mmCIF file of C-alpha atoms in Angstrom:
data_model
loop_
_atom_site.group_PDB
_atom_site.id
_atom_site.type_symbol
_atom_site.label_atom_id
_atom_site.label_comp_id
_atom_site.label_asym_id
_atom_site.label_seq_id
_atom_site.Cartn_x
_atom_site.Cartn_y
_atom_site.Cartn_z
ATOM 1 C CA ASP A 208 -16.194 -27.114 1.122
ATOM 2 C CA GLY A 209 -13.652 -29.555 -0.619
ATOM 3 C CA GLY A 210 -9.873 -29.373 0.301
ATOM 4 C CA ILE A 211 -6.974 -31.174 2.022
ATOM 5 C CA THR A 212 -6.875 -31.662 5.814
ATOM 6 C CA GLN A 213 -3.622 -32.109 7.391
ATOM 7 C CA SER A 214 -3.290 -32.943 11.051
ATOM 8 C CA PRO A 215 -1.870 -32.548 13.480
ATOM 9 C CA LYS A 216 -0.716 -28.768 12.767
ATOM 10 C CA TYR A 217 2.405 -29.343 15.618
ATOM 11 C CA LEU A 218 3.933 -32.320 16.144
ATOM 12 C CA PHE A 219 6.952 -33.318 18.595
ATOM 13 C CA ARG A 220 8.967 -36.724 18.118
ATOM 14 C CA LYS A 221 11.272 -38.175 20.688
ATOM 15 C CA GLU A 222 14.725 -39.355 19.458
ATOM 16 C CA GLY A 223 13.951 -43.128 17.851
ATOM 17 C CA GLN A 224 10.439 -42.457 17.717
ATOM 18 C CA ASN A 225 8.278 -42.557 14.170
ATOM 19 C CA VAL A 226 5.608 -40.479 13.667
ATOM 20 C CA THR A 227 2.864 -40.558 11.446
ATOM 21 C CA LEU A 228 1.133 -37.282 9.655
ATOM 22 C CA SER A 229 -2.517 -37.380 8.325
ATOM 23 C CA CYS A 230 -3.411 -36.223 5.108
ATOM 24 C CA GLU A 231 -7.067 -36.331 3.808
ATOM 25 C CA GLN A 232 -8.627 -35.248 0.739
ATOM 26 C CA ASN A 233 -12.358 -34.694 -0.252
ATOM 27 C CA LEU A 234 -11.651 -33.196 -3.889
ATOM 28 C CA ASN A 235 -11.879 -36.962 -5.440
ATOM 29 C CA HIS A 236 -8.469 -36.395 -6.701
ATOM 30 C CA ASP A 237 -6.385 -39.428 -7.882
ATOM 31 C CA ALA A 238 -2.839 -37.970 -7.286
ATOM 32 C CA MET A 239 -1.459 -37.351 -3.590
ATOM 33 C CA TYR A 240 1.923 -35.819 -2.610
ATOM 34 C CA TRP A 241 4.070 -35.088 0.102
ATOM 35 C CA TYR A 242 6.499 -32.358 0.212
ATOM 36 C CA ARG A 243 9.045 -31.092 2.518
ATOM 37 C CA GLN A 244 9.665 -27.653 2.986
ATOM 38 C CA ASP A 245 12.955 -26.163 4.686
ATOM 39 C CA PRO A 246 13.629 -22.300 4.774
ATOM 40 C CA GLY A 247 15.627 -21.327 1.168
ATOM 41 C CA GLN A 248 14.921 -24.811 -0.094
ATOM 42 C CA GLY A 249 11.314 -24.560 -1.343
ATOM 43 C CA LEU A 250 9.493 -27.701 -1.645
ATOM 44 C CA ARG A 251 10.818 -31.175 -1.844
ATOM 45 C CA LEU A 252 9.118 -34.040 -2.967
ATOM 46 C CA ILE A 253 9.183 -37.089 -0.434
ATOM 47 C CA TYR A 254 6.726 -39.485 -1.983
ATOM 48 C CA TYR A 255 3.727 -39.751 -4.519
ATOM 49 C CA SER A 256 0.930 -41.802 -5.297
ATOM 50 C CA GLN A 257 -0.917 -41.679 -8.623
ATOM 51 C CA ILE A 258 -3.872 -44.043 -7.716
ATOM 52 C CA VAL A 259 -4.887 -46.301 -4.866
ATOM 53 C CA ASN A 260 -2.509 -48.790 -3.628
ATOM 54 C CA ASP A 261 0.516 -47.178 -5.733
ATOM 55 C CA PHE A 262 3.257 -44.972 -4.376
ATOM 56 C CA GLN A 263 6.500 -43.821 -5.760
ATOM 57 C CA LYS A 264 9.543 -42.277 -4.193
ATOM 58 C CA GLY A 265 10.428 -38.833 -4.706
ATOM 59 C CA ASP A 266 13.343 -36.985 -4.742
ATOM 60 C CA ILE A 267 14.246 -37.405 -0.653
ATOM 61 C CA ALA A 268 12.146 -40.583 0.311
ATOM 62 C CA GLU A 269 15.172 -41.859 2.631
ATOM 63 C CA GLY A 270 13.474 -42.026 6.208
ATOM 64 C CA TYR A 271 10.076 -42.095 5.376
ATOM 65 C CA SER A 272 7.109 -44.603 4.475
ATOM 66 C CA VAL A 273 3.715 -43.966 3.033
ATOM 67 C CA SER A 274 0.601 -46.018 2.249
ATOM 68 C CA ARG A 275 -2.342 -45.508 -0.009
ATOM 69 C CA GLU A 276 -5.072 -47.627 1.018
ATOM 70 C CA LYS A 277 -7.924 -45.410 0.447
ATOM 71 C CA LYS A 278 -8.381 -42.669 -2.506
ATOM 72 C CA GLU A 279 -8.975 -40.087 0.192
ATOM 73 C CA SER A 280 -5.989 -40.643 2.807
ATOM 74 C CA PHE A 281 -2.245 -40.346 1.980
ATOM 75 C CA PRO A 282 -0.512 -40.894 5.644
ATOM 76 C CA LEU A 283 3.248 -40.029 5.832
ATOM 77 C CA THR A 284 5.313 -42.117 8.484
ATOM 78 C CA VAL A 285 8.777 -40.116 9.638
ATOM 79 C CA THR A 286 10.654 -42.975 10.661
ATOM 80 C CA SER A 287 13.878 -42.983 13.167
ATOM 81 C CA ALA A 288 15.986 -43.616 10.042
ATOM 82 C CA GLN A 289 15.134 -39.897 9.212
ATOM 83 C CA LYS A 290 18.350 -38.262 10.722
ATOM 84 C CA ASN A 291 16.799 -34.768 10.051
ATOM 85 C CA PRO A 292 13.157 -34.602 10.333
ATOM 86 C CA THR A 293 12.374 -30.974 11.801
ATOM 87 C CA ALA A 294 10.315 -29.193 8.740
ATOM 88 C CA PHE A 295 7.406 -28.133 7.966
ATOM 89 C CA TYR A 296 5.519 -30.890 5.746
ATOM 90 C CA LEU A 297 2.793 -29.987 3.081
ATOM 91 C CA CYS A 298 0.494 -32.685 1.452
ATOM 92 C CA ALA A 299 -1.095 -31.918 -1.937
ATOM 93 C CA SER A 300 -3.498 -33.628 -4.383
ATOM 94 C CA SER A 301 -4.300 -33.022 -7.945
ATOM 95 C CA ALA A 302 -6.878 -34.573 -10.309
ATOM 96 C CA GLY A 303 -4.453 -35.947 -12.707
ATOM 97 C CA LEU A 304 -1.061 -35.555 -14.190
ATOM 98 C CA GLY A 305 0.337 -32.601 -14.559
ATOM 99 C CA GLN A 306 -2.669 -30.644 -13.290
ATOM 100 C CA PRO A 307 -2.332 -27.855 -10.596
ATOM 101 C CA GLN A 308 -1.926 -29.318 -6.843
ATOM 102 C CA HIS A 309 -4.153 -28.504 -3.910
ATOM 103 C CA PHE A 310 -2.101 -28.295 -1.012
ATOM 104 C CA GLY A 311 -3.090 -28.633 2.731
ATOM 105 C CA ASP A 312 -2.130 -26.338 5.595
ATOM 106 C CA GLY A 313 1.105 -28.291 6.788
ATOM 107 C CA THR A 314 2.412 -30.027 9.766
ATOM 108 C CA ARG A 315 5.283 -28.581 11.674
ATOM 109 C CA LEU A 316 7.471 -31.331 13.051
ATOM 110 C CA SER A 317 9.947 -30.677 15.679
ATOM 111 C CA ILE A 318 12.435 -32.939 17.536
ATOM 112 C CA LEU A 319 12.566 -32.833 21.408
ATOM 113 C CA ALA B 588 17.857 -33.401 -14.138
ATOM 114 C CA GLN B 589 15.025 -30.909 -13.727
ATOM 115 C CA SER B 590 15.648 -27.781 -11.994
ATOM 116 C CA VAL B 591 14.038 -24.365 -11.208
ATOM 117 C CA SER B 592 15.843 -21.536 -10.460
ATOM 118 C CA GLN B 593 14.678 -18.338 -8.472
ATOM 119 C CA HIS B 594 16.945 -15.379 -9.030
ATOM 120 C CA ASN B 595 15.661 -13.144 -5.981
ATOM 121 C CA HIS B 596 15.506 -14.543 -2.694
ATOM 122 C CA HIS B 597 14.016 -11.699 -0.792
ATOM 123 C CA VAL B 598 12.480 -8.686 -2.336
ATOM 124 C CA ILE B 599 11.349 -5.528 -0.958
ATOM 125 C CA LEU B 600 9.261 -2.934 -2.505
ATOM 126 C CA SER B 601 6.968 -0.223 -1.710
ATOM 127 C CA GLU B 602 3.190 0.000 -2.280
ATOM 128 C CA ALA B 603 2.561 0.531 -6.280
ATOM 129 C CA ALA B 604 6.175 -0.393 -7.150
ATOM 130 C CA SER B 605 5.987 -2.499 -9.950
ATOM 131 C CA LEU B 606 6.970 -6.182 -9.656
ATOM 132 C CA GLU B 607 9.052 -8.853 -11.663
ATOM 133 C CA LEU B 608 10.024 -11.987 -9.960
ATOM 134 C CA GLY B 609 12.439 -14.165 -12.275
ATOM 135 C CA CYS B 610 12.164 -18.046 -12.877
ATOM 136 C CA ASN B 611 14.504 -20.328 -14.783
ATOM 137 C CA TYR B 612 14.075 -23.946 -15.511
ATOM 138 C CA SER B 613 16.230 -26.840 -17.224
ATOM 139 C CA TYR B 614 14.075 -29.224 -18.965
ATOM 140 C CA GLY B 615 14.283 -29.780 -22.661
ATOM 141 C CA GLY B 616 11.028 -30.783 -23.317
ATOM 142 C CA THR B 617 7.514 -29.816 -22.972
ATOM 143 C CA VAL B 618 6.590 -28.472 -19.608
ATOM 144 C CA ASN B 619 3.337 -27.200 -17.738
ATOM 145 C CA LEU B 620 4.496 -23.921 -15.454
ATOM 146 C CA PHE B 621 3.300 -22.633 -12.025
ATOM 147 C CA TRP B 622 3.474 -19.923 -9.588
ATOM 148 C CA TYR B 623 2.404 -20.546 -6.412
ATOM 149 C CA VAL B 624 1.793 -18.067 -3.704
ATOM 150 C CA GLN B 625 1.865 -18.679 0.197
ATOM 151 C CA TYR B 626 0.484 -15.825 2.313
ATOM 152 C CA PRO B 627 1.473 -15.520 5.921
ATOM 153 C CA GLY B 628 -0.373 -18.328 7.803
ATOM 154 C CA GLN B 629 -2.355 -19.353 4.893
ATOM 155 C CA HIS B 630 -1.469 -22.663 2.487
ATOM 156 C CA LEU B 631 -0.055 -22.644 -0.803
ATOM 157 C CA GLN B 632 -2.300 -21.454 -3.375
ATOM 158 C CA LEU B 633 -2.110 -21.406 -7.254
ATOM 159 C CA LEU B 634 -1.453 -17.975 -8.546
ATOM 160 C CA LEU B 635 -1.423 -18.911 -12.256
ATOM 161 C CA LYS B 636 -0.227 -21.692 -14.535
ATOM 162 C CA TYR B 637 0.548 -22.170 -18.548
ATOM 163 C CA PHE B 638 -0.144 -25.347 -20.007
ATOM 164 C CA SER B 639 -0.070 -24.400 -23.805
ATOM 165 C CA GLY B 640 -1.546 -21.602 -26.118
ATOM 166 C CA ASP B 641 -0.927 -17.788 -25.649
ATOM 167 C CA PRO B 642 2.713 -17.666 -23.402
ATOM 168 C CA LEU B 643 1.240 -14.632 -21.733
ATOM 169 C CA VAL B 644 -1.124 -15.756 -18.609
ATOM 170 C CA LYS B 645 -3.063 -14.127 -16.390
ATOM 171 C CA GLY B 646 -3.872 -15.148 -12.746
ATOM 172 C CA ILE B 647 -5.390 -13.783 -9.694
ATOM 173 C CA LYS B 648 -5.129 -10.521 -7.991
ATOM 174 C CA GLY B 649 -3.147 -8.758 -10.856
ATOM 175 C CA PHE B 650 -0.578 -10.998 -11.558
ATOM 176 C CA GLU B 651 0.682 -12.400 -14.758
ATOM 177 C CA ALA B 652 3.473 -14.257 -16.015
ATOM 178 C CA GLU B 653 4.953 -14.819 -19.474
ATOM 179 C CA PHE B 654 6.518 -17.861 -20.705
ATOM 180 C CA ILE B 655 9.443 -17.349 -22.781
ATOM 181 C CA LYS B 656 10.332 -20.845 -24.466
ATOM 182 C CA SER B 657 13.999 -19.839 -25.947
ATOM 183 C CA LYS B 658 15.035 -18.426 -22.603
ATOM 184 C CA PHE B 659 13.564 -21.177 -20.556
ATOM 185 C CA SER B 660 11.897 -18.692 -18.712
ATOM 186 C CA PHE B 661 8.552 -17.897 -16.979
ATOM 187 C CA ASN B 662 8.743 -14.703 -14.747
ATOM 188 C CA LEU B 663 5.961 -13.418 -12.734
ATOM 189 C CA ARG B 664 4.783 -9.525 -12.849
ATOM 190 C CA LYS B 665 2.234 -7.418 -11.429
ATOM 191 C CA PRO B 666 2.588 -3.413 -12.391
ATOM 192 C CA SER B 667 1.843 -2.239 -8.855
ATOM 193 C CA VAL B 668 2.097 -4.288 -5.926
ATOM 194 C CA GLN B 669 -0.301 -3.574 -2.401
ATOM 195 C CA TRP B 670 0.885 -4.439 0.740
ATOM 196 C CA SER B 671 -1.392 -7.344 0.610
ATOM 197 C CA ASP B 672 0.831 -9.409 -1.475
ATOM 198 C CA THR B 673 3.397 -9.719 0.786
ATOM 199 C CA ALA B 674 4.001 -13.571 0.832
ATOM 200 C CA GLU B 675 6.295 -16.132 -0.232
ATOM 201 C CA TYR B 676 6.177 -17.197 -4.132
ATOM 202 C CA PHE B 677 7.115 -20.155 -5.670
ATOM 203 C CA CYS B 678 7.631 -21.249 -9.148
ATOM 204 C CA ALA B 679 7.076 -25.057 -9.901
ATOM 205 C CA VAL B 680 7.515 -26.956 -13.222
ATOM 206 C CA SER B 681 6.145 -30.411 -14.395
ATOM 207 C CA SER B 682 7.274 -32.023 -17.685
ATOM 208 C CA SER B 683 4.093 -32.775 -19.526
ATOM 209 C CA GLY B 684 3.133 -36.189 -19.734
ATOM 210 C CA ASN B 685 5.057 -37.486 -16.831
ATOM 211 C CA THR B 686 3.573 -38.078 -13.353
ATOM 212 C CA GLY B 687 2.686 -34.590 -12.996
ATOM 213 C CA LYS B 688 5.884 -34.262 -10.386
ATOM 214 C CA LEU B 689 6.342 -30.769 -9.532
ATOM 215 C CA ILE B 690 9.880 -29.307 -9.358
ATOM 216 C CA PHE B 691 9.907 -26.021 -7.136
ATOM 217 C CA GLY B 692 12.032 -23.051 -6.957
ATOM 218 C CA GLN B 693 13.440 -22.129 -3.791
ATOM 219 C CA GLY B 694 10.791 -19.359 -3.283
ATOM 220 C CA THR B 695 11.262 -15.593 -3.115
ATOM 221 C CA THR B 696 10.133 -13.675 -0.001
ATOM 222 C CA LEU B 697 8.161 -10.423 -0.960
ATOM 223 C CA GLN B 698 7.756 -7.931 1.103
ATOM 224 C CA VAL B 699 5.795 -4.830 0.351
ATOM 225 C CA LYS B 700 5.793 -1.800 2.771
ATOM 226 C CA PRO B 701 2.559 0.542 3.415
#
């Protein structure tokens, strides 16, 4: 079955540590997205990529970085510069501009 | 800047009651509109979408939504809810022709009592 796979499901980070969240899709979608979900705030866009080797900052990119070396993969790194990283992170992909987005199951990140 | 507002944060209904969840957006141009649903323990999935044409759109599981351009609204409705409709519902908007970037509302938690 085609879909989006996020790993790990749960992740713990120590203070001052960078962590990387994985997102893989086998839907052959060009566009991929990372969102952060906090209670009562809906989903906020961190980074998005329309095509391989290209990505843009979303609304809350500070403290995060991404890469898009392959069409299927869009990993998100939460750096030590992100002061409030505890959240639920969702990856999504879409066939093209403005098309419905398909979401992964999410990664819940907590700080030790 | 674009924004999406969902008026109800938490709704509690009994089975068979009718549902209407409000969604308003702020953007002057042409938009694509979406409702997503997140059932407990599951990933976000598309409930319905509006791109153009008939402003009354039907989605999965008996849901429908009406786009009223003059009111910048895209309210979600269901005539008779079931216990299995308990979930969190998100309205989202993207401006046509841009990057496809979605702006989400804050979400509405629907609890249906059996």
